[in-house]
mmCIF file of C-alpha atoms in Angstrom:
data_model
loop_
_atom_site.group_PDB
_atom_site.id
_atom_site.type_symbol
_atom_site.label_atom_id
_atom_site.label_comp_id
_atom_site.label_asym_id
_atom_site.label_seq_id
_atom_site.Cartn_x
_atom_site.Cartn_y
_atom_site.Cartn_z
ATOM 1 C CA UNK W 194 99.353 12.937 41.285
ATOM 2 C CA UNK W 195 95.770 14.028 41.993
ATOM 3 C CA UNK W 196 93.749 13.766 45.204
ATOM 4 C CA UNK W 197 90.492 15.424 46.802
ATOM 5 C CA UNK W 198 91.035 17.482 49.922
ATOM 6 C CA UNK W 199 88.040 18.061 52.273
ATOM 7 C CA UNK W 200 87.875 21.972 51.189
ATOM 8 C CA UNK W 201 87.401 20.662 47.585
ATOM 9 C CA UNK W 202 90.666 21.485 46.370
ATOM 10 C CA UNK W 203 93.315 19.153 44.746
ATOM 11 C CA UNK W 204 97.075 18.659 45.230
ATOM 12 C CA UNK W 205 99.228 18.018 42.161
ATOM 13 C CA UNK W 206 102.772 17.048 42.119
ATOM 14 C CA UNK W 207 105.236 16.619 39.224
ATOM 15 C CA UNK W 208 108.767 15.663 38.537
ATOM 16 C CA UNK W 209 110.797 18.137 36.539
ATOM 17 C CA UNK W 210 114.428 19.035 35.862
ATOM 18 C CA UNK W 211 114.710 21.092 39.299
ATOM 19 C CA UNK W 212 113.131 17.845 41.239
ATOM 20 C CA UNK W 213 109.521 17.569 42.436
ATOM 21 C CA UNK W 214 106.932 20.601 42.346
ATOM 22 C CA UNK W 215 103.962 20.391 44.323
ATOM 23 C CA UNK W 216 101.013 22.628 44.096
ATOM 24 C CA UNK W 217 97.562 23.421 45.345
ATOM 25 C CA UNK W 218 94.751 23.491 42.842
ATOM 26 C CA UNK W 219 91.408 25.128 43.093
ATOM 27 C CA UNK W 220 88.324 23.321 42.791
ATOM 28 C CA UNK W 221 87.545 22.384 39.209
ATOM 29 C CA UNK W 222 85.295 19.766 38.253
ATOM 30 C CA UNK W 223 86.613 16.486 36.916
ATOM 31 C CA UNK W 224 84.848 16.996 33.726
ATOM 32 C CA UNK W 225 86.484 20.103 32.635
ATOM 33 C CA UNK W 226 90.072 19.414 34.234
ATOM 34 C CA UNK W 227 92.699 19.098 31.641
ATOM 35 C CA UNK W 228 95.081 17.472 34.189
ATOM 36 C CA UNK W 229 93.673 13.735 33.875
ATOM 37 C CA UNK W 230 91.825 11.588 31.866
ATOM 38 C CA UNK W 231 88.166 12.513 32.744
ATOM 39 C CA UNK W 232 86.657 9.034 31.645
ATOM 40 C CA UNK W 233 89.026 6.697 33.703
ATOM 41 C CA UNK W 234 89.025 9.022 37.014
ATOM 42 C CA UNK W 235 85.027 9.196 36.734
ATOM 43 C CA UNK W 236 85.171 5.266 36.292
ATOM 44 C CA UNK W 237 87.387 4.629 39.140
ATOM 45 C CA UNK W 238 85.088 7.024 41.197
ATOM 46 C CA UNK W 239 81.897 5.316 40.093
ATOM 47 C CA UNK W 240 83.090 1.877 40.500
ATOM 48 C CA UNK W 241 85.486 2.051 43.387
ATOM 49 C CA UNK W 242 88.011 -0.059 41.718
ATOM 50 C CA UNK W 243 91.606 0.717 40.512
ATOM 51 C CA UNK W 244 92.638 1.029 37.152
ATOM 52 C CA UNK W 245 96.429 0.163 35.891
ATOM 53 C CA UNK W 246 97.397 0.998 32.103
ATOM 54 C CA UNK W 247 100.780 -0.397 31.949
ATOM 55 C CA UNK W 248 100.696 0.786 28.401
ATOM 56 C CA UNK W 249 98.526 3.686 28.079
ATOM 57 C CA UNK W 250 98.861 4.120 24.602
ATOM 58 C CA UNK W 251 97.821 0.401 24.041
ATOM 59 C CA UNK W 252 95.786 -0.409 26.811
ATOM 60 C CA UNK W 253 93.504 2.430 27.050
ATOM 61 C CA UNK W 254 90.367 0.248 26.009
ATOM 62 C CA UNK W 255 87.128 1.988 26.607
ATOM 63 C CA UNK W 256 88.837 5.058 27.796
ATOM 64 C CA UNK W 257 90.588 5.442 24.364
ATOM 65 C CA UNK W 258 88.050 8.216 23.378
ATOM 66 C CA UNK W 259 89.357 10.680 26.068
ATOM 67 C CA UNK W 260 91.448 13.304 24.283
ATOM 68 C CA UNK W 261 93.716 13.305 27.118
ATOM 69 C CA UNK W 262 95.788 10.667 25.781
ATOM 70 C CA UNK W 263 96.775 12.317 22.580
ATOM 71 C CA UNK W 264 97.606 15.481 24.216
ATOM 72 C CA UNK W 265 99.750 14.284 27.225
ATOM 73 C CA UNK W 266 100.680 10.912 25.729
ATOM 74 C CA UNK W 267 101.419 9.362 29.166
ATOM 75 C CA UNK W 268 103.391 6.012 29.198
ATOM 76 C CA UNK W 269 101.930 3.973 32.453
ATOM 77 C CA UNK W 270 98.799 5.356 34.336
ATOM 78 C CA UNK W 271 97.440 4.204 37.902
ATOM 79 C CA UNK W 272 94.054 5.816 39.324
ATOM 80 C CA UNK W 273 93.437 4.472 42.626
ATOM 81 C CA UNK W 274 90.448 5.044 44.926
ATOM 82 C CA UNK W 275 90.936 6.131 48.421
ATOM 83 C CA UNK W 276 88.142 4.355 50.365
ATOM 84 C CA UNK W 277 86.753 4.822 53.987
ATOM 85 C CA UNK W 278 84.116 2.640 55.098
ATOM 86 C CA UNK W 279 83.353 1.720 51.479
ATOM 87 C CA UNK W 280 82.885 5.152 50.372
ATOM 88 C CA UNK W 281 85.083 7.185 47.870
ATOM 89 C CA UNK W 282 86.798 9.949 49.810
ATOM 90 C CA UNK W 283 89.421 10.748 47.248
ATOM 91 C CA UNK W 284 91.298 9.825 44.128
ATOM 92 C CA UNK W 285 95.044 9.074 43.773
ATOM 93 C CA UNK W 286 96.178 9.481 40.149
ATOM 94 C CA UNK W 287 99.706 8.857 39.170
ATOM 95 C CA UNK W 288 101.229 8.657 35.586
ATOM 96 C CA UNK W 289 104.679 8.067 34.212
ATOM 97 C CA UNK W 290 105.595 10.007 30.992
ATOM 98 C CA UNK W 291 108.926 8.149 30.487
ATOM 99 C CA UNK W 292 108.292 4.402 31.266
ATOM 100 C CA UNK W 293 105.827 1.604 30.270
ATOM 101 C CA UNK W 294 104.999 -0.791 33.025
ATOM 102 C CA UNK W 295 106.181 1.576 35.743
ATOM 103 C CA UNK W 296 103.360 0.700 38.462
ATOM 104 C CA UNK W 297 104.369 -2.700 39.473
ATOM 105 C CA UNK W 298 102.760 -5.116 42.038
ATOM 106 C CA UNK W 299 105.169 -3.953 44.638
ATOM 107 C CA UNK W 300 104.280 -0.047 43.888
ATOM 108 C CA UNK W 301 100.761 -1.306 44.131
ATOM 109 C CA UNK W 302 100.913 -2.533 47.541
ATOM 110 C CA UNK W 303 102.774 0.580 48.606
ATOM 111 C CA UNK W 304 100.537 2.867 47.219
ATOM 112 C CA UNK W 305 97.369 0.774 48.432
ATOM 113 C CA UNK W 306 98.595 1.335 51.885
ATOM 114 C CA UNK W 307 99.278 5.070 51.510
ATOM 115 C CA UNK W 308 95.529 5.215 50.302
ATOM 116 C CA UNK W 309 94.479 3.788 53.407
ATOM 117 C CA UNK W 310 96.544 6.133 55.602
ATOM 118 C CA UNK W 311 95.124 9.097 53.343
ATOM 119 C CA UNK W 312 91.663 7.957 53.721
ATOM 120 C CA UNK W 313 91.986 8.107 57.524
ATOM 121 C CA UNK W 314 93.672 11.601 57.212
ATOM 122 C CA UNK W 315 91.019 12.808 55.186
ATOM 123 C CA UNK W 316 88.415 11.695 57.432
ATOM 124 C CA UNK W 317 90.050 13.014 60.659
ATOM 125 C CA UNK W 318 90.382 16.451 58.558
ATOM 126 C CA UNK W 319 86.866 16.323 57.671
ATOM 127 C CA UNK W 320 85.703 15.779 61.399
ATOM 128 C CA UNK W 321 87.776 18.644 62.666
ATOM 129 C CA UNK W 322 86.594 20.736 59.787
ATOM 130 C CA UNK W 323 82.789 19.769 60.767
ATOM 131 C CA UNK W 324 83.784 20.368 64.584
ATOM 132 C CA UNK W 325 85.372 23.994 63.668
ATOM 133 C CA UNK W 326 82.346 24.891 61.640
ATOM 134 C CA UNK W 327 79.746 23.755 64.435
ATOM 135 C CA UNK W 328 81.971 25.717 67.092
ATOM 136 C CA UNK W 329 81.884 28.953 64.747
ATOM 137 C CA UNK W 330 78.068 28.530 64.221
ATOM 138 C CA UNK W 331 77.657 28.282 67.781
ATOM 139 C CA UNK W 332 79.872 31.246 68.495
ATOM 140 C CA UNK W 333 78.185 33.306 65.781
ATOM 141 C CA UNK W 334 74.668 32.296 67.391
ATOM 142 C CA UNK W 335 75.956 33.367 70.706
ATOM 143 C CA UNK W 336 77.258 36.782 69.641
ATOM 144 C CA UNK W 337 73.716 37.395 67.684
ATOM 145 C CA UNK W 338 71.706 36.791 70.535
ATOM 146 C CA UNK W 339 73.818 38.665 72.701
ATOM 147 C CA UNK W 340 73.450 41.828 70.105
ATOM 148 C CA UNK W 341 69.749 41.327 70.161
ATOM 149 C CA UNK W 342 69.511 41.346 73.783
ATOM 150 C CA UNK W 343 71.591 44.291 74.175
ATOM 151 C CA UNK W 344 69.717 46.274 71.181
ATOM 152 C CA UNK W 345 66.370 45.389 73.051
ATOM 153 C CA UNK W 346 67.665 47.054 76.097
ATOM 154 C CA UNK W 347 68.531 50.274 74.237
ATOM 155 C CA UNK W 348 65.335 50.442 72.260
ATOM 156 C CA UNK W 349 63.345 50.211 75.463
ATOM 157 C CA UNK W 350 65.291 52.501 77.940
ATOM 158 C CA UNK W 351 64.349 55.679 76.566
ATOM 159 C CA UNK W 352 61.532 57.531 74.715
ATOM 160 C CA UNK W 353 64.092 60.109 73.702
ATOM 161 C CA UNK W 354 64.208 58.371 69.776
ATOM 162 C CA UNK W 355 67.208 60.356 69.015
ATOM 163 C CA UNK W 356 68.973 59.422 72.130
ATOM 164 C CA UNK W 357 68.081 55.683 71.304
ATOM 165 C CA UNK W 358 69.282 55.819 67.750
ATOM 166 C CA UNK W 359 72.539 57.070 68.633
ATOM 167 C CA UNK W 360 73.027 54.414 70.984
ATOM 168 C CA UNK W 361 71.776 52.117 68.647
ATOM 169 C CA UNK W 362 74.324 53.175 65.835
ATOM 170 C CA UNK W 363 77.038 52.810 68.177
ATOM 171 C CA UNK W 364 75.921 49.502 69.275
ATOM 172 C CA UNK W 365 75.926 48.193 65.442
ATOM 173 C CA UNK W 366 79.391 49.495 64.803
ATOM 174 C CA UNK W 367 80.606 47.915 67.869
ATOM 175 C CA UNK W 368 78.998 44.538 67.437
ATOM 176 C CA UNK W 369 78.143 44.047 63.609
ATOM 177 C CA UNK W 370 80.255 46.422 61.448
ATOM 178 C CA UNK W 371 83.082 48.981 61.044
ATOM 179 C CA UNK W 372 80.726 51.552 60.789
ATOM 180 C CA UNK W 373 77.267 52.571 60.891
ATOM 181 C CA UNK W 374 75.154 55.553 60.079
ATOM 182 C CA UNK W 375 71.060 56.122 60.751
ATOM 183 C CA UNK W 376 69.493 58.545 58.762
ATOM 184 C CA UNK W 377 65.801 59.648 59.582
ATOM 185 C CA UNK W 378 62.908 61.058 57.165
ATOM 186 C CA UNK W 379 61.676 64.680 57.743
ATOM 187 C CA UNK W 380 59.166 65.336 55.388
ATOM 188 C CA UNK W 381 60.957 65.159 51.992
ATOM 189 C CA UNK W 382 64.401 65.728 53.808
ATOM 190 C CA UNK W 383 67.050 63.501 55.089
ATOM 191 C CA UNK W 384 68.628 63.899 58.376
ATOM 192 C CA UNK W 385 71.802 61.808 59.776
ATOM 193 C CA UNK W 386 70.824 61.212 63.251
ATOM 194 C CA UNK W 387 73.670 58.747 63.971
ATOM 195 C CA UNK W 388 76.944 58.045 62.710
ATOM 196 C CA UNK W 389 79.279 55.737 64.699
ATOM 197 C CA UNK W 390 82.998 54.121 63.781
ATOM 198 C CA UNK W 391 84.615 51.046 65.676
ATOM 199 C CA UNK W 392 87.878 52.967 65.329
ATOM 200 C CA UNK W 393 87.708 56.211 67.166
ATOM 201 C CA UNK W 394 90.547 57.325 64.911
ATOM 202 C CA UNK W 395 88.141 57.577 61.954
ATOM 203 C CA UNK W 396 85.632 59.440 63.764
ATOM 204 C CA UNK W 397 86.860 62.741 61.900
ATOM 205 C CA UNK W 398 86.437 61.051 58.362
ATOM 206 C CA UNK W 399 83.067 59.942 59.413
ATOM 207 C CA UNK W 400 82.271 63.712 60.507
ATOM 208 C CA UNK W 401 83.711 64.744 57.009
ATOM 209 C CA UNK W 402 81.604 62.399 55.173
ATOM 210 C CA UNK W 403 78.390 63.812 56.640
ATOM 211 C CA UNK W 404 79.601 67.588 56.043
ATOM 212 C CA UNK W 405 80.350 67.025 52.616
ATOM 213 C CA UNK W 406 78.212 64.565 51.622
ATOM 214 C CA UNK W 407 74.932 64.531 53.629
ATOM 215 C CA UNK W 408 72.129 62.041 52.740
ATOM 216 C CA UNK W 409 69.604 63.187 50.194
ATOM 217 C CA UNK W 410 67.053 61.625 48.320
ATOM 218 C CA UNK W 411 68.409 61.820 44.925
ATOM 219 C CA UNK W 412 71.659 60.174 45.797
ATOM 220 C CA UNK W 413 72.911 57.050 44.350
ATOM 221 C CA UNK W 414 74.321 55.626 47.588
ATOM 222 C CA UNK W 415 72.624 52.483 48.991
ATOM 223 C CA UNK W 416 70.833 53.810 52.097
ATOM 224 C CA UNK W 417 69.043 56.543 49.712
ATOM 225 C CA UNK W 418 68.013 53.651 47.278
ATOM 226 C CA UNK W 419 66.788 51.696 50.229
ATOM 227 C CA UNK W 420 64.689 54.745 51.780
ATOM 228 C CA UNK W 421 63.182 55.170 48.237
ATOM 229 C CA UNK W 422 62.162 51.408 47.859
ATOM 230 C CA UNK W 423 61.691 50.298 51.377
ATOM 231 C CA UNK W 424 63.776 47.350 50.834
ATOM 232 C CA UNK W 425 66.840 45.983 52.197
ATOM 233 C CA UNK W 426 69.798 45.971 50.139
ATOM 234 C CA UNK W 427 72.708 43.687 50.636
ATOM 235 C CA UNK W 428 76.075 44.319 48.931
ATOM 236 C CA UNK W 429 78.499 41.386 49.880
ATOM 237 C CA UNK W 430 81.572 43.046 47.845
ATOM 238 C CA UNK W 431 82.281 46.638 47.339
ATOM 239 C CA UNK W 432 84.864 46.608 44.931
ATOM 240 C CA UNK W 433 86.221 49.748 43.218
ATOM 241 C CA UNK W 434 83.927 49.041 39.985
ATOM 242 C CA UNK W 435 80.655 48.892 42.436
ATOM 243 C CA UNK W 436 81.673 51.740 44.587
ATOM 244 C CA UNK W 437 82.669 54.509 42.470
ATOM 245 C CA UNK W 438 79.402 54.509 40.420
ATOM 246 C CA UNK W 439 77.425 55.534 43.888
ATOM 247 C CA UNK W 440 79.966 58.110 44.918
ATOM 248 C CA UNK W 441 79.563 61.987 44.015
ATOM 249 C CA UNK W 442 82.979 62.702 43.396
ATOM 250 C CA UNK W 443 86.676 61.093 43.971
ATOM 251 C CA UNK W 444 86.947 62.601 47.287
ATOM 252 C CA UNK W 445 83.379 60.762 48.079
ATOM 253 C CA UNK W 446 85.065 57.506 47.219
ATOM 254 C CA UNK W 447 88.341 58.263 48.936
ATOM 255 C CA UNK W 448 86.640 58.778 52.126
ATOM 256 C CA UNK W 449 84.511 55.689 51.897
ATOM 257 C CA UNK W 450 87.582 53.737 51.396
ATOM 258 C CA UNK W 451 89.247 55.361 54.312
ATOM 259 C CA UNK W 452 86.277 54.410 56.440
ATOM 260 C CA UNK W 453 86.228 50.941 55.144
ATOM 261 C CA UNK W 454 83.729 50.102 52.803
ATOM 262 C CA UNK W 455 84.376 46.679 51.799
ATOM 263 C CA UNK W 456 80.855 45.268 52.359
ATOM 264 C CA UNK W 457 77.334 46.972 52.838
ATOM 265 C CA UNK W 458 74.104 46.074 54.250
ATOM 266 C CA UNK W 459 71.310 48.970 54.191
ATOM 267 C CA UNK W 460 68.005 48.322 56.008
ATOM 268 C CA UNK W 461 65.002 50.667 56.079
ATOM 269 C CA UNK W 462 63.286 51.355 59.424
ATOM 270 C CA UNK W 463 59.603 50.591 58.729
ATOM 271 C CA UNK W 464 56.668 50.869 61.092
ATOM 272 C CA UNK W 465 52.937 50.528 59.839
ATOM 273 C CA UNK W 466 54.069 50.459 56.279
ATOM 274 C CA UNK W 467 55.941 53.844 56.421
ATOM 275 C CA UNK W 468 59.742 54.280 55.911
ATOM 276 C CA UNK W 469 61.032 56.255 59.122
#
């Protein structure tokens, strides 16, 4: 009824009035799961040996203290380790709530064969997942190197800092983000020198953001906070609950949502201890 998957999830299947229902469960520690007797499952994982309880009510033995028995009242139970190269890669847990002695020798042989095949499938899935992760990491490293190389060229080609930062903002929007703005400090005032969006159709919304909500020192926006503190700020998720408090009003909120504010990074441009 239950086995571990490479992505740390589990599969559950149960027979009901309408037939077999299968579902993929979220990742839950065995100790806090209510779908199987914790003590039995942990024992099978630790000892790497199967456990059969032909009559769960009478044969629970050292697992009798688990409250699962009184809560679920299974008749027969089987928990089988899925082994690959002597390592437990998963667990197959089955129970029958109707019959005592449901798991016979013939069924056990079939299930052990199934467990062997499952172990092979799990190993293949893990290898494929590792290969994909390695490929994704290599691609990301290549993209990062290409971005840094192009950024280096942009920053060295001109002594006109405004032109340079405009080009840098466009590069960031094209390579790293949906949109990018760059503000500079002029005395105690802030001036937005660059604004770029990966979608040309959003240029008007970006211009409206600048016109209606120009950068200012006392703003609650993350960029202003970073200018005051000189410390980078990462917001992995900009939910409505997080975004609304940093907006001046509902129209400000609407514009940010239209521009695509889902995650944000604000970084200070610092030279010789001074935030520029």
